[in-house]
PDB file of C-alpha atoms in Angstrom:
ATOM      1  CA  LYS A 220     -16.699  -2.068  10.941  1.00 52.00           C
ATOM      2  CA  ASP A 221     -13.893  -3.668   8.954  1.00 59.00           C
ATOM      3  CA  ALA A 222     -11.136  -2.722   6.540  1.00 62.00           C
ATOM      4  CA  ALA A 223     -13.283  -3.577   3.527  1.00 64.00           C
ATOM      5  CA  GLU A 224     -15.938  -1.067   4.520  1.00 66.00           C
ATOM      6  CA  TRP A 225     -13.328   1.681   4.911  1.00 66.00           C
ATOM      7  CA  ALA A 226     -11.381   0.778   1.773  1.00 68.00           C
ATOM      8  CA  ILE A 227     -14.342   0.849  -0.579  1.00 67.00           C
ATOM      9  CA  ASN A 228     -14.819   4.526   0.254  1.00 70.00           C
ATOM     10  CA  VAL A 229     -11.158   5.496  -0.285  1.00 73.00           C
ATOM     11  CA  LYS A 230     -10.235   4.202  -3.710  1.00 80.00           C
ATOM     12  CA  ASP A 231      -6.843   5.139  -5.109  1.00 87.00           C
ATOM     13  CA  MET A 232      -5.287   5.679  -1.684  1.00 85.00           C
ATOM     14  CA  GLN A 233      -1.758   4.841  -2.856  1.00 88.00           C
ATOM     15  CA  VAL A 234      -1.955   7.452  -5.629  1.00 92.00           C
ATOM     16  CA  ARG A 235      -3.367   9.927  -3.087  1.00 88.00           C
ATOM     17  CA  GLU A 236      -0.509   9.255  -0.675  1.00 88.00           C
ATOM     18  CA  LEU A 237       2.097   9.690  -3.394  1.00 92.00           C
ATOM     19  CA  LEU A 238       0.603  12.954  -4.660  1.00 92.00           C
ATOM     20  CA  GLY A 239      -0.310  14.293  -1.222  1.00 89.00           C
ATOM     21  CA  THR A 240      -2.806  16.681  -2.821  1.00 86.00           C
ATOM     22  CA  LYS A 241      -6.000  14.673  -3.231  1.00 82.00           C
ATOM     23  CA  CYS A 242      -7.760  14.976   0.136  1.00 82.00           C
ATOM     24  CA  THR A 243      -5.318  12.547   1.719  1.00 76.00           C
ATOM     25  CA  PRO A 244      -6.000  13.583   5.372  1.00 80.00           C
ATOM     26  CA  LEU A 245      -9.764  13.319   4.817  1.00 78.00           C
ATOM     27  CA  MET A 246      -9.394   9.846   3.347  1.00 77.00           C
ATOM     28  CA  ARG A 247      -7.540   8.604   6.433  1.00 76.00           C
ATOM     29  CA  GLN A 248     -10.582   9.341   8.584  1.00 75.00           C
ATOM     30  CA  ALA A 249     -13.517   7.031   9.129  1.00 73.00           C
ATOM     31  CA  GLY A 250     -15.900   7.044   6.191  1.00 74.00           C
ATOM     32  CA  TYR A 251     -18.967   7.718   8.311  1.00 77.00           C
ATOM     33  CA  GLU A 252     -20.434  10.228  10.739  1.00 80.00           C
ATOM     34  CA  VAL A 253     -21.052   9.124  14.326  1.00 83.00           C
ATOM     35  CA  LYS A 254     -22.901  10.395  17.354  1.00 88.00           C
ATOM     36  CA  GLN A 255     -22.706   9.515  21.007  1.00 90.00           C
ATOM     37  CA  GLU A 256     -25.887   8.152  22.561  1.00 91.00           C
ATOM     38  CA  PRO A 257     -26.923   9.299  26.059  1.00 92.00           C
ATOM     39  CA  GLY A 258     -25.607   6.034  27.531  1.00 91.00           C
ATOM     40  CA  GLY A 259     -22.179   6.675  26.008  1.00 89.00           C
ATOM     41  CA  GLU A 260     -22.442   4.265  23.089  1.00 90.00           C
ATOM     42  CA  VAL A 261     -21.080   5.607  19.810  1.00 87.00           C
ATOM     43  CA  VAL A 262     -23.279   4.796  16.822  1.00 86.00           C
ATOM     44  CA  ARG A 263     -23.001   5.472  13.121  1.00 82.00           C
ATOM     45  CA  VAL A 264     -25.338   8.045  11.690  1.00 82.00           C
ATOM     46  CA  SER A 265     -24.486   8.041   7.989  1.00 80.00           C
ATOM     47  CA  MET A 266     -21.747   7.376   5.456  1.00 77.00           C
ATOM     48  CA  ARG A 267     -19.519  10.359   4.742  1.00 76.00           C
ATOM     49  CA  ALA A 268     -19.595  11.328   1.086  1.00 75.00           C
ATOM     50  CA  VAL A 269     -16.249  11.864  -0.614  1.00 77.00           C
ATOM     51  CA  PRO A 270     -16.181  15.317  -2.273  1.00 81.00           C
ATOM     52  CA  ARG A 271     -15.859  15.241  -6.069  1.00 83.00           C
ATOM     53  CA  GLN A 272     -12.679  17.344  -5.960  1.00 85.00           C
ATOM     54  CA  CYS A 273     -11.083  14.382  -4.183  1.00 85.00           C
ATOM     55  CA  ASP A 274     -11.536  12.070  -7.179  1.00 87.00           C
ATOM     56  CA  VAL A 275      -8.300  10.801  -8.696  1.00 91.00           C
ATOM     57  CA  THR A 276      -8.206  11.632 -12.395  1.00 93.00           C
ATOM     58  CA  PRO A 277      -6.233  10.048 -15.248  1.00 95.00           C
ATOM     59  CA  ARG A 278      -3.961  13.095 -15.117  1.00 96.00           C
ATOM     60  CA  ASP A 279      -3.323  12.433 -11.405  1.00 95.00           C
ATOM     61  CA  LEU A 280      -2.340   8.848 -12.213  1.00 96.00           C
ATOM     62  CA  HIS A 281      -0.008  10.083 -14.951  1.00 97.00           C
ATOM     63  CA  THR A 282       1.615  12.512 -12.493  1.00 97.00           C
ATOM     64  CA  ALA A 283       2.005   9.772  -9.872  1.00 96.00           C
ATOM     65  CA  LEU A 284       3.625   7.431 -12.403  1.00 97.00           C
ATOM     66  CA  GLN A 285       6.043  10.178 -13.460  1.00 97.00           C
ATOM     67  CA  MET A 286       6.924  10.832  -9.803  1.00 96.00           C
ATOM     68  CA  LEU A 287       7.464   7.116  -9.218  1.00 95.00           C
ATOM     69  CA  ARG A 288      10.027   6.975 -12.007  1.00 94.00           C
ATOM     70  CA  THR A 289      12.196   9.517 -10.164  1.00 96.00           C
ATOM     71  CA  PHE A 290      12.672   7.205  -7.160  1.00 96.00           C
ATOM     72  CA  ASP A 291      15.925   5.312  -6.773  1.00 95.00           C
ATOM     73  CA  VAL A 292      14.238   2.422  -4.959  1.00 96.00           C
ATOM     74  CA  VAL A 293      10.628   1.254  -4.897  1.00 95.00           C
ATOM     75  CA  GLY A 294       8.941  -1.739  -3.353  1.00 94.00           C
ATOM     76  CA  ALA A 295       5.707  -3.522  -2.620  1.00 90.00           C
ATOM     77  CA  THR A 296       4.800  -4.647   0.880  1.00 85.00           C
ATOM     78  CA  GLU A 297       4.812  -8.329   0.004  1.00 86.00           C
ATOM     79  CA  ARG A 298       8.411  -7.969  -1.224  1.00 92.00           C
ATOM     80  CA  TYR A 299       9.578  -5.905   1.735  1.00 91.00           C
ATOM     81  CA  GLU A 300      12.836  -7.783   2.325  1.00 92.00           C
ATOM     82  CA  GLU A 301      13.897  -7.174  -1.279  1.00 95.00           C
ATOM     83  CA  PHE A 302      13.044  -3.487  -0.890  1.00 95.00           C
ATOM     84  CA  LEU A 303      15.004  -3.267   2.367  1.00 94.00           C
ATOM     85  CA  LEU A 304      18.091  -4.844   0.795  1.00 95.00           C
ATOM     86  CA  LEU A 305      17.876  -2.596  -2.301  1.00 96.00           C
ATOM     87  CA  LEU A 306      17.477   0.444  -0.079  1.00 96.00           C
ATOM     88  CA  SER A 307      20.451  -0.505   2.087  1.00 95.00           C
ATOM     89  CA  ASP A 308      22.598  -0.936  -1.021  1.00 94.00           C
ATOM     90  CA  THR A 309      21.465   2.433  -2.364  1.00 95.00           C
ATOM     91  CA  VAL A 310      22.218   4.392   0.812  1.00 94.00           C
ATOM     92  CA  GLY A 311      25.286   2.387   1.810  1.00 93.00           C
ATOM     93  CA  LEU A 312      24.161   0.575   4.952  1.00 90.00           C
ATOM     94  CA  GLN A 313      26.518  -2.246   5.865  1.00 85.00           C
ATOM     95  CA  HIS A 314      24.529  -4.262   8.394  1.00 84.00           C
ATOM     96  CA  ILE A 315      20.768  -4.378   8.205  1.00 85.00           C
ATOM     97  CA  GLN A 316      18.337  -6.232  10.388  1.00 80.00           C
ATOM     98  CA  HIS A 317      14.661  -6.850   9.870  1.00 75.00           C
ATOM     99  CA  LEU A 318      12.346  -7.404  12.801  1.00 75.00           C
ATOM    100  CA  VAL A 319       8.736  -8.364  12.063  1.00 72.00           C
ATOM    101  CA  SER A 320       6.661  -6.224  14.395  1.00 71.00           C
ATOM    102  CA  ASN A 321       3.181  -6.443  12.891  1.00 64.00           C
ATOM    103  CA  GLY A 322       2.983  -9.947  11.461  1.00 64.00           C
ATOM    104  CA  GLY A 323      -0.419 -10.472  13.048  1.00 61.00           C
ATOM    105  CA  LYS A 324      -2.575 -13.526  12.759  1.00 61.00           C
ATOM    106  CA  HIS A 325      -4.630 -12.226   9.852  1.00 60.00           C
ATOM    107  CA  GLU A 326      -4.922 -14.194   6.650  1.00 54.00           C
ATOM    108  CA  LYS A 327      -2.429 -13.114   4.012  1.00 60.00           C
ATOM    109  CA  ARG A 328      -3.308 -15.514   1.198  1.00 66.00           C
ATOM    110  CA  ARG A 329      -6.073 -14.413  -1.147  1.00 67.00           C
ATOM    111  CA  GLU A 330      -7.748 -17.834  -1.117  1.00 74.00           C
ATOM    112  CA  GLY A 331      -8.064 -17.646   2.669  1.00 77.00           C
ATOM    113  CA  LEU A 332      -9.845 -14.287   2.706  1.00 78.00           C
ATOM    114  CA  ALA A 333     -13.583 -13.836   3.085  1.00 80.00           C
ATOM    115  CA  PRO A 334     -15.289 -13.363  -0.304  1.00 84.00           C
ATOM    116  CA  HIS A 335     -16.438  -9.812   0.553  1.00 79.00           C
ATOM    117  CA  LEU A 336     -12.824  -8.830   1.278  1.00 77.00           C
ATOM    118  CA  VAL A 337     -11.603 -10.242  -2.041  1.00 79.00           C
ATOM    119  CA  GLN A 338     -14.384  -8.356  -3.842  1.00 80.00           C
ATOM    120  CA  THR A 339     -13.453  -5.137  -2.040  1.00 75.00           C
ATOM    121  CA  ILE A 340      -9.771  -5.550  -2.877  1.00 74.00           C
ATOM    122  CA  GLU A 341     -10.668  -6.021  -6.529  1.00 77.00           C
ATOM    123  CA  GLN A 342     -12.914  -2.938  -6.502  1.00 74.00           C
ATOM    124  CA  VAL A 343     -10.393  -0.753  -4.717  1.00 70.00           C
ATOM    125  CA  THR A 344      -7.489  -1.738  -6.955  1.00 71.00           C
ATOM    126  CA  SER A 345      -9.488  -1.450 -10.178  1.00 72.00           C
ATOM    127  CA  GLY A 346      -8.898   2.306 -10.238  1.00 84.00           C
ATOM    128  CA  ALA A 347      -5.620   4.201 -10.332  1.00 91.00           C
ATOM    129  CA  ASP A 348      -3.923   2.116  -7.631  1.00 89.00           C
ATOM    130  CA  GLY A 349      -3.867  -0.957  -9.885  1.00 89.00           C
ATOM    131  CA  PRO A 350      -1.648   0.600 -12.584  1.00 93.00           C
ATOM    132  CA  LEU A 351       0.522   2.247  -9.901  1.00 94.00           C
ATOM    133  CA  TYR A 352       1.044  -1.112  -8.189  1.00 92.00           C
ATOM    134  CA  GLU A 353       1.917  -2.752 -11.504  1.00 94.00           C
ATOM    135  CA  ALA A 354       4.492  -0.021 -12.202  1.00 96.00           C
ATOM    136  CA  VAL A 355       6.040  -0.502  -8.736  1.00 96.00           C
ATOM    137  CA  ALA A 356       6.182  -4.284  -9.211  1.00 95.00           C
ATOM    138  CA  GLU A 357       7.854  -3.910 -12.615  1.00 96.00           C
ATOM    139  CA  MET A 358      10.364  -1.343 -11.339  1.00 96.00           C
ATOM    140  CA  GLN A 359      11.203  -3.448  -8.296  1.00 97.00           C
ATOM    141  CA  GLN A 360      11.747  -6.530 -10.451  1.00 96.00           C
ATOM    142  CA  ARG A 361      14.154  -4.570 -12.676  1.00 96.00           C
ATOM    143  CA  GLN A 362      15.985  -3.241  -9.607  1.00 96.00           C
ATOM    144  CA  VAL A 363      16.369  -6.752  -8.190  1.00 96.00           C
ATOM    145  CA  ALA A 364      17.646  -8.060 -11.537  1.00 96.00           C
ATOM    146  CA  ALA A 365      20.140  -5.186 -11.761  1.00 96.00           C
ATOM    147  CA  ALA A 366      21.412  -5.852  -8.228  1.00 94.00           C
ATOM    148  CA  GLY A 367      23.592  -8.665  -9.485  1.00 92.00           C
ATOM    149  CA  PRO A 368      24.044 -12.399  -9.018  1.00 89.00           C
ATOM    150  CA  HIS A 369      24.657 -12.316  -5.265  1.00 93.00           C
ATOM    151  CA  PHE A 370      21.435 -10.484  -4.435  1.00 95.00           C
ATOM    152  CA  GLN A 371      19.383 -13.673  -3.931  1.00 94.00           C
ATOM    153  CA  THR A 372      22.007 -15.130  -1.588  1.00 94.00           C
ATOM    154  CA  ARG A 373      22.077 -11.939   0.457  1.00 93.00           C
ATOM    155  CA  LEU A 374      18.274 -11.876   0.472  1.00 93.00           C
ATOM    156  CA  GLN A 375      18.155 -15.400   1.872  1.00 93.00           C
ATOM    157  CA  VAL A 376      20.628 -14.441   4.636  1.00 91.00           C
ATOM    158  CA  LEU A 377      18.449 -11.434   5.517  1.00 90.00           C
ATOM    159  CA  ARG A 378      15.308 -13.581   5.659  1.00 89.00           C
ATOM    160  CA  GLU A 379      17.000 -16.163   7.861  1.00 88.00           C
ATOM    161  CA  SER A 380      18.207 -13.487  10.295  1.00 84.00           C
ATOM    162  CA  LYS A 381      14.738 -12.422  11.419  1.00 74.00           C
TER     163      LYS A 381
END
């Protein structure tokens, strides 16, 4: 019924997406079976088990980290503007614009989230996605540092233009 319920059944989704070989389409589906009642109401019947062959292994994480290191630009969602500016520099775009289209009214700060959501986030990121995220954050920080002294000024201009 909420993102936490779905996420707990699809651990390591970022590694899965990067590899593209670990049951990724299955993991995008609802994690439960449903049936339609005679009156038209759709009700849950049972949780859908994730097949063992879909488990992300330490070798899968190693492969994902090796793949990540071949990328010219990486970024985390919460540092999207930095990623966008790095990407534009890499591919040679002269004028970029950033329009927030899914800002939503949902809570973005950890302390404002419901306790069950925080617990789910911690459980989901305790697997292979945690080390992958850390590698992305470290790579992005190095890319920002290597972008030169004017990067922060340009970043501020980009943020003010939205």
